[in-house]
Amino acid sequence: MSTQSDNQTAAAGNRSSGWVVFVFFMIGLVASIISGWVAFPELLYSTKQQPIDFNHQVHLEQMGGQCNSCHFFREDGSFSGSPTLEECKSCHMYPMTGNENEQKFIDEYVNQDKEVPWLIYAEQPPCVFFSHAAHVKGADMQCATCHGDIGHSTSLREYQENRITGYSRDIWGKSMLRLGEPDHGGRHQKMNDCAECHLKETGSKGDCFQCHK
Amino acid sequence: MKIDRRCFLSLVIGGAVGTTLTPVPWKLTDDIAIWTQNWSWTPEPEDGPSKFVKSVCTQCSGGCGIIARTIGNRAIKIEGQPDHPVNNGSLCPKAISATQHLYGPSRIQGPMKRAGERGQGKWEKISWDEAISTVTEKLAELRTRGKPHSVACISDTDRNSVAYLLDRFLRAYGSPNFIRTPSSADAQELALYLSFGRQGTIGYDFKQSDFILSFGCALMDGCDAAGQMMSAFGDMDKKTRLVQIEARLSDTAAKASQWVAAKPGTETDLALGLGHVMVRDGLYDKAFIDSHGFAFEDREDEAGNAYPGYRSLVRDYSPEKVAKTTGLPEKTIESLARAFARARRPVAVTGFSNPAAASVNQALAVFALNALAGNFQKPGGVFVIDEPDYLSWTEMKIDKTASAGNQQARIDGAGTKRFAHTRYLPNRLPEAINSSQGDSPVQALLVAGGNPLYTLADPQSAKKAFEKIPFIVSFSTFMDETAEQADLLLPHPHFLECYQDVPTPAGMAKTVISLARPVVKPVYDTRHTGDVIIETAKNLGGFIENAFPWKNHEDFLKKTLSDQWETLEKQGYWTDDSSRDNSLEKLFRTSSQRFEFLPRAGFETQGSENPKSKVQTVSLPGDVNELPLVLVPYSTIRISGGAVANTPFMTKTVDANVIAQQDVFVEINPETASEYGLSQGDKATLKTPAGNAKVRVNLFEGIMPGLVAMPAGLGRTGFSDYIAGKGVNVYGLIAPAADPASGLNAAWGARAAIGKA
């Protein structure tokens, strides 16, 4: 018995005291919280500029005030997304305005016959089947409801790319806690956002296979 | 203050606790899930506008119309063509998943020559110029040596433009040895020729028939008939009765109104037994037989020789006797015959997509039932579709070498005195080569379509024969079992990459020509077999070159289909709906100008013996005491039994009691299984005269005791790792048994024994 007790005392003498341990615990706790909330979001996203600063407002005015002049539905009902070089070229084969961005577009893309590598804020992974037709034609929704009033913007926002997934920060949202609405209007576009809206509008979150074919 | 291990641990613990209070773990989990979808090998759908191309699937002989959806140069999806006369929108899993073969690892990616031993799988890439000149040199050399007839060509069809070009090439070159791979249509076509005097296919108007009597046809099991049948059944009147005669509860039997489980191999007896009842009770179309029937009654020829007619032939097939042979109750035979005879539009079917070979006599006996019902060229009945006539070009001039070569006897023995009316005897080819002394009678073999080393009965002996052939060229699109044993690979494009005409598929009651069209640009360095033939002919020069006045296959096809080309380009198919002559007057081209119940042409080849002795069922080789069971093949729509193997997708749809890991299950009745001490899932050894196989046991009440059933289409060695090595090739266990009337293989099964492994 006595031997055991001696050993315990000896061991206690060699240990650091409780408050030192607590301080270290707190250092770990605070450091990780700060890095998780402040450093992590900074590290996770890289900021990129669009290849060309596109003015939606000007185009909207020139093209008759309709988004679908450039972002149209194909004959088979599928959505065309961003215009291709071919479509842009139908107006911008040669400079029309003297705008430096237009000149850049013609020099770097039209003349070199290269598609513009637009960074798409609302791009979803390939496992997601999203039908624009069902929402725009079927449910009569406005583009701005999800995408914000991008049509009246004069400049393209900076694009924050998730370094792990390669997709835009817009999908998750600026807030790590996914609080609030996007600054640019519209909606965040994670699965839960789809489900939330579907629940509200249709009474059901929908089935897995509706989007994940 | 003392800093020790505890401090460090608490720092870490503090960090861990803190981290859980940040978004890091949750956000990272989500991001990593998405990151895994970005791996380079994860398939990603193309994006862009869709295009839809009407085409036809050529993976089996079914000829189903398809619509292929493409985005850019990528084929995305294949669906049935809704208005196509064959399948009207229906499609089997093989056609639906054809893009897996198009982009899959089974493809031969360019011309290659063998670098190692045969079958070793070592290949060296070569240019098309080198490949074609290798073939040209070999063929030129054989011709110089006066042996053009030692060149043989195997194809899976003799009816499309490639087959026509090949046959024309052989005739211009000097060889009679064009051979078609075997199918259940062989006996049908011969029977059609013997009794109708016409070369072509038999069509059945399933849609309008009210009573379908199927002698073991895999109407809803295999892929050959699937498109047609799904389409017909969709349109059918609910009152249509389908009676399936089969020893196994197949999908067709399960969907039938009545399932008649006769012993396998006794179908001929049953058909004659039904004929007996119909004749005995006067339940047949007397008017048709009076005006268009021949050899119904006994007859005498001019020399005074007496020949029995159908009436006296079936007298020996009383229900009592047939009941014993077939294992069916007499009552069933009587009632079946009456139901058939009394139906308004009955039709009897055999040799249509059957998994097992059948004899010519079986086909004739079933034709006779249709004749008794008087249903030829009538709605709901039987129609005769001639060989396509668009492939007819003026005769070409040939030189002396070619003429001498063409006059040589065929190596497979077809068309000789013994088998005068049989066009091809593919199953006799291996034997002819293996039994020859000295050099192989085949010095060069061109395999263009088909996969004989997989589909021939007893492929082991065919492989042995191939070993004796010094020069084998395969035109296969895929690294199939035959391509594996070749010396030179000249890959043909996938059917979604090229033009191909598809003449009327067997079973169709009207002429339908479909056109397969390039849906996407060729993925690999392939060349159309038609182009290669034309180029080789040009290289050989002289009369051979002159026989091929076309630039390439497409040019040939356009010129040969001149009238129909525009329709084919626009709608993908051409049919003679409005222009068909359905009168009986010109239907029969036999020497009697009538439907011959017991064909005279048959007697001519076999002497004037009593035909009764010839209506015999094909007996299976092997000792009944040693091999008490019978192995029968069966088709399933989920496993491709033909030349082109399953797609990996199809294999995924197969039940776990058909394939588990690498093992195939054989179906066996629980009663039989208990005799041999076998229970569900047991590993067993199956033995037949052709070989042994390791299998597993699936107890199935739906199969007749005494039988063992195995799905056709497994046990591949070729194609890719996703396909090969699963199960056993059932045809490898069934040695051919020659039909004495035709020489064709008519082995409907094999004697077998099974024991616990």
PDB file of C-alpha atoms in Angstrom, chain B residues 193-387:
ATOM      1  CA  TYR B 193     -37.124 -23.520 -99.569  1.00  0.00           C
ATOM      2  CA  LEU B 194     -38.193 -27.169 -99.555  1.00  0.00           C
ATOM      3  CA  SER B 195     -41.893 -26.602 -98.972  1.00  0.00           C
ATOM      4  CA  PHE B 196     -42.445 -23.192-100.631  1.00  0.00           C
ATOM      5  CA  GLY B 197     -39.570 -23.214-103.102  1.00  0.00           C
ATOM      6  CA  ARG B 198     -38.459 -19.782-101.989  1.00  0.00           C
ATOM      7  CA  GLN B 199     -35.303 -18.384-100.474  1.00  0.00           C
ATOM      8  CA  GLY B 200     -36.097 -15.934 -97.765  1.00  0.00           C
ATOM      9  CA  THR B 201     -37.463 -15.652 -94.287  1.00  0.00           C
ATOM     10  CA  ILE B 202     -40.748 -16.526 -92.653  1.00  0.00           C
ATOM     11  CA  GLY B 203     -42.799 -13.748 -91.125  1.00  0.00           C
ATOM     12  CA  TYR B 204     -45.554 -14.069 -88.566  1.00  0.00           C
ATOM     13  CA  ASP B 205     -48.342 -11.539 -88.178  1.00  0.00           C
ATOM     14  CA  PHE B 206     -48.330 -11.731 -84.389  1.00  0.00           C
ATOM     15  CA  LYS B 207     -50.257  -8.500 -83.992  1.00  0.00           C
ATOM     16  CA  GLN B 208     -53.357  -9.782 -85.716  1.00  0.00           C
ATOM     17  CA  SER B 209     -53.176 -13.405 -84.734  1.00  0.00           C
ATOM     18  CA  ASP B 210     -55.574 -14.641 -82.056  1.00  0.00           C
ATOM     19  CA  PHE B 211     -53.779 -17.891 -81.268  1.00  0.00           C
ATOM     20  CA  ILE B 212     -49.981 -18.159 -81.229  1.00  0.00           C
ATOM     21  CA  LEU B 213     -48.606 -21.660 -80.842  1.00  0.00           C
ATOM     22  CA  SER B 214     -44.902 -21.318 -80.116  1.00  0.00           C
ATOM     23  CA  PHE B 215     -42.665 -24.368 -80.270  1.00  0.00           C
ATOM     24  CA  GLY B 216     -40.018 -23.261 -77.817  1.00  0.00           C
ATOM     25  CA  CYS B 217     -39.389 -19.854 -79.391  1.00  0.00           C
ATOM     26  CA  ALA B 218     -37.768 -17.421 -76.985  1.00  0.00           C
ATOM     27  CA  LEU B 219     -40.288 -14.778 -77.966  1.00  0.00           C
ATOM     28  CA  MET B 220     -39.759 -12.660 -74.883  1.00  0.00           C
ATOM     29  CA  ASP B 221     -36.454 -14.026 -73.643  1.00  0.00           C
ATOM     30  CA  GLY B 222     -33.750 -13.513 -76.214  1.00  0.00           C
ATOM     31  CA  CYS B 223     -32.919 -10.267 -77.953  1.00  0.00           C
ATOM     32  CA  ASP B 224     -33.481 -11.425 -81.563  1.00  0.00           C
ATOM     33  CA  ALA B 225     -37.258 -11.360 -81.216  1.00  0.00           C
ATOM     34  CA  ALA B 226     -37.563  -8.903 -78.340  1.00  0.00           C
ATOM     35  CA  GLY B 227     -38.242  -5.673 -80.233  1.00  0.00           C
ATOM     36  CA  GLN B 228     -40.768  -7.269 -82.554  1.00  0.00           C
ATOM     37  CA  MET B 229     -42.558  -9.127 -79.779  1.00  0.00           C
ATOM     38  CA  MET B 230     -42.713  -6.249 -77.310  1.00  0.00           C
ATOM     39  CA  SER B 231     -44.181  -4.128 -80.067  1.00  0.00           C
ATOM     40  CA  ALA B 232     -46.638  -6.848 -81.137  1.00  0.00           C
ATOM     41  CA  PHE B 233     -47.756  -7.605 -77.599  1.00  0.00           C
ATOM     42  CA  GLY B 234     -48.380  -3.945 -76.951  1.00  0.00           C
ATOM     43  CA  ASP B 235     -50.785  -3.848 -79.894  1.00  0.00           C
ATOM     44  CA  MET B 236     -52.353  -7.231 -79.376  1.00  0.00           C
ATOM     45  CA  ASP B 237     -55.916  -7.917 -78.586  1.00  0.00           C
ATOM     46  CA  LYS B 238     -56.244  -9.083 -74.987  1.00  0.00           C
ATOM     47  CA  LYS B 239     -58.029 -12.172 -76.255  1.00  0.00           C
ATOM     48  CA  THR B 240     -54.935 -13.369 -78.124  1.00  0.00           C
ATOM     49  CA  ARG B 241     -53.852 -16.700 -76.720  1.00  0.00           C
ATOM     50  CA  LEU B 242     -50.166 -17.497 -76.610  1.00  0.00           C
ATOM     51  CA  VAL B 243     -49.362 -21.148 -75.993  1.00  0.00           C
ATOM     52  CA  GLN B 244     -45.731 -21.822 -75.196  1.00  0.00           C
ATOM     53  CA  ILE B 245     -44.370 -25.338 -75.663  1.00  0.00           C
ATOM     54  CA  GLU B 246     -41.222 -25.518 -73.607  1.00  0.00           C
ATOM     55  CA  ALA B 247     -39.789 -27.720 -70.880  1.00  0.00           C
ATOM     56  CA  ARG B 248     -38.833 -24.720 -68.809  1.00  0.00           C
ATOM     57  CA  LEU B 249     -40.858 -21.873 -67.359  1.00  0.00           C
ATOM     58  CA  SER B 250     -39.186 -19.141 -69.380  1.00  0.00           C
ATOM     59  CA  ASP B 251     -40.359 -15.536 -69.398  1.00  0.00           C
ATOM     60  CA  THR B 252     -42.290 -16.345 -72.568  1.00  0.00           C
ATOM     61  CA  ALA B 253     -43.950 -19.339 -70.892  1.00  0.00           C
ATOM     62  CA  ALA B 254     -44.715 -17.236 -67.833  1.00  0.00           C
ATOM     63  CA  LYS B 255     -46.451 -14.610 -69.951  1.00  0.00           C
ATOM     64  CA  ALA B 256     -48.314 -17.152 -72.084  1.00  0.00           C
ATOM     65  CA  SER B 257     -51.973 -18.050 -71.647  1.00  0.00           C
ATOM     66  CA  GLN B 258     -50.966 -21.692 -71.534  1.00  0.00           C
ATOM     67  CA  TRP B 259     -47.623 -23.338 -70.823  1.00  0.00           C
ATOM     68  CA  VAL B 260     -47.226 -26.805 -72.292  1.00  0.00           C
ATOM     69  CA  ALA B 261     -44.167 -28.498 -70.863  1.00  0.00           C
ATOM     70  CA  ALA B 262     -43.329 -31.134 -73.446  1.00  0.00           C
ATOM     71  CA  LYS B 263     -40.046 -33.001 -73.232  1.00  0.00           C
ATOM     72  CA  PRO B 264     -37.372 -31.104 -75.147  1.00  0.00           C
ATOM     73  CA  GLY B 265     -36.526 -32.618 -78.497  1.00  0.00           C
ATOM     74  CA  THR B 266     -40.071 -33.956 -79.028  1.00  0.00           C
ATOM     75  CA  GLU B 267     -41.501 -30.847 -80.680  1.00  0.00           C
ATOM     76  CA  THR B 268     -41.652 -32.561 -84.081  1.00  0.00           C
ATOM     77  CA  ASP B 269     -43.686 -35.416 -82.639  1.00  0.00           C
ATOM     78  CA  LEU B 270     -46.022 -32.985 -80.943  1.00  0.00           C
ATOM     79  CA  ALA B 271     -46.540 -30.992 -84.150  1.00  0.00           C
ATOM     80  CA  LEU B 272     -47.321 -34.192 -86.044  1.00  0.00           C
ATOM     81  CA  GLY B 273     -49.597 -35.322 -83.191  1.00  0.00           C
ATOM     82  CA  LEU B 274     -51.544 -32.059 -83.420  1.00  0.00           C
ATOM     83  CA  GLY B 275     -51.687 -32.608 -87.185  1.00  0.00           C
ATOM     84  CA  HIS B 276     -53.077 -36.089 -86.507  1.00  0.00           C
ATOM     85  CA  VAL B 277     -55.979 -34.731 -84.485  1.00  0.00           C
ATOM     86  CA  MET B 278     -56.727 -31.983 -87.016  1.00  0.00           C
ATOM     87  CA  VAL B 279     -56.702 -34.410 -89.951  1.00  0.00           C
ATOM     88  CA  ARG B 280     -58.600 -37.116 -88.078  1.00  0.00           C
ATOM     89  CA  ASP B 281     -61.363 -34.701 -87.089  1.00  0.00           C
ATOM     90  CA  GLY B 282     -61.406 -32.887 -90.418  1.00  0.00           C
ATOM     91  CA  LEU B 283     -60.370 -29.634 -88.725  1.00  0.00           C
ATOM     92  CA  TYR B 284     -58.311 -28.248 -91.577  1.00  0.00           C
ATOM     93  CA  ASP B 285     -58.680 -25.862 -94.472  1.00  0.00           C
ATOM     94  CA  LYS B 286     -59.771 -28.236 -97.231  1.00  0.00           C
ATOM     95  CA  ALA B 287     -60.067 -25.489 -99.807  1.00  0.00           C
ATOM     96  CA  PHE B 288     -56.460 -24.428 -99.337  1.00  0.00           C
ATOM     97  CA  ILE B 289     -55.179 -27.975 -99.464  1.00  0.00           C
ATOM     98  CA  ASP B 290     -57.210 -28.786-102.567  1.00  0.00           C
ATOM     99  CA  SER B 291     -55.959 -25.804-104.488  1.00  0.00           C
ATOM    100  CA  HIS B 292     -52.475 -25.262-103.049  1.00  0.00           C
ATOM    101  CA  GLY B 293     -51.405 -28.382-101.149  1.00  0.00           C
ATOM    102  CA  PHE B 294     -49.133 -31.115-102.420  1.00  0.00           C
ATOM    103  CA  ALA B 295     -48.455 -34.544-100.900  1.00  0.00           C
ATOM    104  CA  PHE B 296     -51.295 -34.255 -98.433  1.00  0.00           C
ATOM    105  CA  GLU B 297     -52.736 -37.495 -99.757  1.00  0.00           C
ATOM    106  CA  ASP B 298     -50.637 -40.494-100.829  1.00  0.00           C
ATOM    107  CA  ARG B 299     -49.414 -40.162-104.372  1.00  0.00           C
ATOM    108  CA  GLU B 300     -47.689 -41.955-107.176  1.00  0.00           C
ATOM    109  CA  ASP B 301     -45.110 -40.483-109.493  1.00  0.00           C
ATOM    110  CA  GLU B 302     -45.042 -41.043-113.257  1.00  0.00           C
ATOM    111  CA  ALA B 303     -42.909 -44.121-112.887  1.00  0.00           C
ATOM    112  CA  GLY B 304     -45.508 -45.642-110.615  1.00  0.00           C
ATOM    113  CA  ASN B 305     -43.535 -45.302-107.357  1.00  0.00           C
ATOM    114  CA  ALA B 306     -45.863 -44.789-104.419  1.00  0.00           C
ATOM    115  CA  TYR B 307     -45.223 -42.037-101.891  1.00  0.00           C
ATOM    116  CA  PRO B 308     -47.095 -41.610 -98.666  1.00  0.00           C
ATOM    117  CA  GLY B 309     -48.782 -38.263 -98.036  1.00  0.00           C
ATOM    118  CA  TYR B 310     -49.101 -36.166 -94.882  1.00  0.00           C
ATOM    119  CA  ARG B 311     -52.387 -37.874 -93.997  1.00  0.00           C
ATOM    120  CA  SER B 312     -50.796 -41.286 -93.739  1.00  0.00           C
ATOM    121  CA  LEU B 313     -47.663 -39.895 -92.109  1.00  0.00           C
ATOM    122  CA  VAL B 314     -49.606 -38.388 -89.182  1.00  0.00           C
ATOM    123  CA  ARG B 315     -51.721 -41.523 -88.817  1.00  0.00           C
ATOM    124  CA  ASP B 316     -48.783 -42.928 -86.845  1.00  0.00           C
ATOM    125  CA  TYR B 317     -48.818 -39.954 -84.460  1.00  0.00           C
ATOM    126  CA  SER B 318     -51.917 -40.693 -82.442  1.00  0.00           C
ATOM    127  CA  PRO B 319     -52.374 -38.678 -79.258  1.00  0.00           C
ATOM    128  CA  GLU B 320     -51.822 -41.859 -77.313  1.00  0.00           C
ATOM    129  CA  LYS B 321     -48.433 -42.411 -78.914  1.00  0.00           C
ATOM    130  CA  VAL B 322     -47.406 -38.746 -78.872  1.00  0.00           C
ATOM    131  CA  ALA B 323     -48.433 -38.523 -75.219  1.00  0.00           C
ATOM    132  CA  LYS B 324     -45.803 -41.146 -74.444  1.00  0.00           C
ATOM    133  CA  THR B 325     -43.088 -39.422 -76.459  1.00  0.00           C
ATOM    134  CA  THR B 326     -43.754 -35.907 -75.241  1.00  0.00           C
ATOM    135  CA  GLY B 327     -44.813 -36.670 -71.690  1.00  0.00           C
ATOM    136  CA  LEU B 328     -48.025 -34.673 -72.145  1.00  0.00           C
ATOM    137  CA  PRO B 329     -51.475 -35.957 -71.256  1.00  0.00           C
ATOM    138  CA  GLU B 330     -53.512 -37.120 -74.278  1.00  0.00           C
ATOM    139  CA  LYS B 331     -56.211 -34.644 -73.309  1.00  0.00           C
ATOM    140  CA  THR B 332     -53.786 -31.721 -73.667  1.00  0.00           C
ATOM    141  CA  ILE B 333     -52.801 -32.790 -77.170  1.00  0.00           C
ATOM    142  CA  GLU B 334     -56.409 -33.212 -78.238  1.00  0.00           C
ATOM    143  CA  SER B 335     -57.551 -29.913 -76.789  1.00  0.00           C
ATOM    144  CA  LEU B 336     -54.529 -28.013 -78.070  1.00  0.00           C
ATOM    145  CA  ALA B 337     -55.128 -29.268 -81.611  1.00  0.00           C
ATOM    146  CA  ARG B 338     -58.781 -28.297 -81.430  1.00  0.00           C
ATOM    147  CA  ALA B 339     -58.089 -24.883 -79.960  1.00  0.00           C
ATOM    148  CA  PHE B 340     -55.545 -24.232 -82.702  1.00  0.00           C
ATOM    149  CA  ALA B 341     -57.847 -25.415 -85.452  1.00  0.00           C
ATOM    150  CA  ARG B 342     -60.826 -23.462 -84.166  1.00  0.00           C
ATOM    151  CA  ALA B 343     -59.028 -20.170 -83.659  1.00  0.00           C
ATOM    152  CA  ARG B 344     -59.908 -17.580 -86.274  1.00  0.00           C
ATOM    153  CA  ARG B 345     -56.357 -16.540 -87.047  1.00  0.00           C
ATOM    154  CA  PRO B 346     -54.026 -19.153 -85.590  1.00  0.00           C
ATOM    155  CA  VAL B 347     -50.309 -19.249 -86.257  1.00  0.00           C
ATOM    156  CA  ALA B 348     -47.704 -21.858 -85.312  1.00  0.00           C
ATOM    157  CA  VAL B 349     -44.128 -20.706 -84.807  1.00  0.00           C
ATOM    158  CA  THR B 350     -40.792 -22.445 -84.521  1.00  0.00           C
ATOM    159  CA  GLY B 351     -37.156 -21.653 -85.223  1.00  0.00           C
ATOM    160  CA  PHE B 352     -37.666 -18.015 -84.317  1.00  0.00           C
ATOM    161  CA  SER B 353     -35.057 -16.939 -81.794  1.00  0.00           C
ATOM    162  CA  ASN B 354     -34.900 -20.443 -80.285  1.00  0.00           C
ATOM    163  CA  PRO B 355     -31.942 -20.875 -77.961  1.00  0.00           C
ATOM    164  CA  ALA B 356     -31.441 -24.455 -79.126  1.00  0.00           C
ATOM    165  CA  ALA B 357     -30.964 -25.744 -82.654  1.00  0.00           C
ATOM    166  CA  ALA B 358     -33.907 -27.513 -84.289  1.00  0.00           C
ATOM    167  CA  SER B 359     -34.242 -29.907 -87.180  1.00  0.00           C
ATOM    168  CA  VAL B 360     -35.635 -29.220 -90.633  1.00  0.00           C
ATOM    169  CA  ASN B 361     -38.310 -31.807 -89.970  1.00  0.00           C
ATOM    170  CA  GLN B 362     -39.489 -29.845 -86.978  1.00  0.00           C
ATOM    171  CA  ALA B 363     -39.783 -26.741 -89.128  1.00  0.00           C
ATOM    172  CA  LEU B 364     -41.662 -28.710 -91.809  1.00  0.00           C
ATOM    173  CA  ALA B 365     -44.022 -30.253 -89.248  1.00  0.00           C
ATOM    174  CA  VAL B 366     -44.867 -26.803 -87.903  1.00  0.00           C
ATOM    175  CA  PHE B 367     -45.293 -25.371 -91.418  1.00  0.00           C
ATOM    176  CA  ALA B 368     -47.761 -28.209 -92.035  1.00  0.00           C
ATOM    177  CA  LEU B 369     -49.852 -27.038 -89.069  1.00  0.00           C
ATOM    178  CA  ASN B 370     -50.009 -23.564 -90.611  1.00  0.00           C
ATOM    179  CA  ALA B 371     -50.975 -25.134 -93.944  1.00  0.00           C
ATOM    180  CA  LEU B 372     -53.743 -27.116 -92.224  1.00  0.00           C
ATOM    181  CA  ALA B 373     -54.951 -23.844 -90.736  1.00  0.00           C
ATOM    182  CA  GLY B 374     -54.729 -22.302 -94.211  1.00  0.00           C
ATOM    183  CA  ASN B 375     -53.138 -19.147 -92.818  1.00  0.00           C
ATOM    184  CA  PHE B 376     -50.539 -18.347 -95.484  1.00  0.00           C
ATOM    185  CA  GLN B 377     -50.394 -14.689 -96.539  1.00  0.00           C
ATOM    186  CA  LYS B 378     -53.475 -13.913 -94.434  1.00  0.00           C
ATOM    187  CA  PRO B 379     -53.822 -11.401 -91.586  1.00  0.00           C
ATOM    188  CA  GLY B 380     -52.649 -13.050 -88.402  1.00  0.00           C
ATOM    189  CA  GLY B 381     -50.863 -15.781 -90.342  1.00  0.00           C
ATOM    190  CA  VAL B 382     -47.611 -16.674 -92.039  1.00  0.00           C
ATOM    191  CA  PHE B 383     -45.907 -14.523 -94.652  1.00  0.00           C
ATOM    192  CA  VAL B 384     -42.996 -15.310 -96.905  1.00  0.00           C
ATOM    193  CA  ILE B 385     -40.393 -12.586 -97.260  1.00  0.00           C
ATOM    194  CA  ASP B 386     -37.974 -12.997-100.117  1.00  0.00           C
ATOM    195  CA  GLU B 387     -34.286 -12.407 -99.880  1.00  0.00           C
TER     196      GLU B 387
END
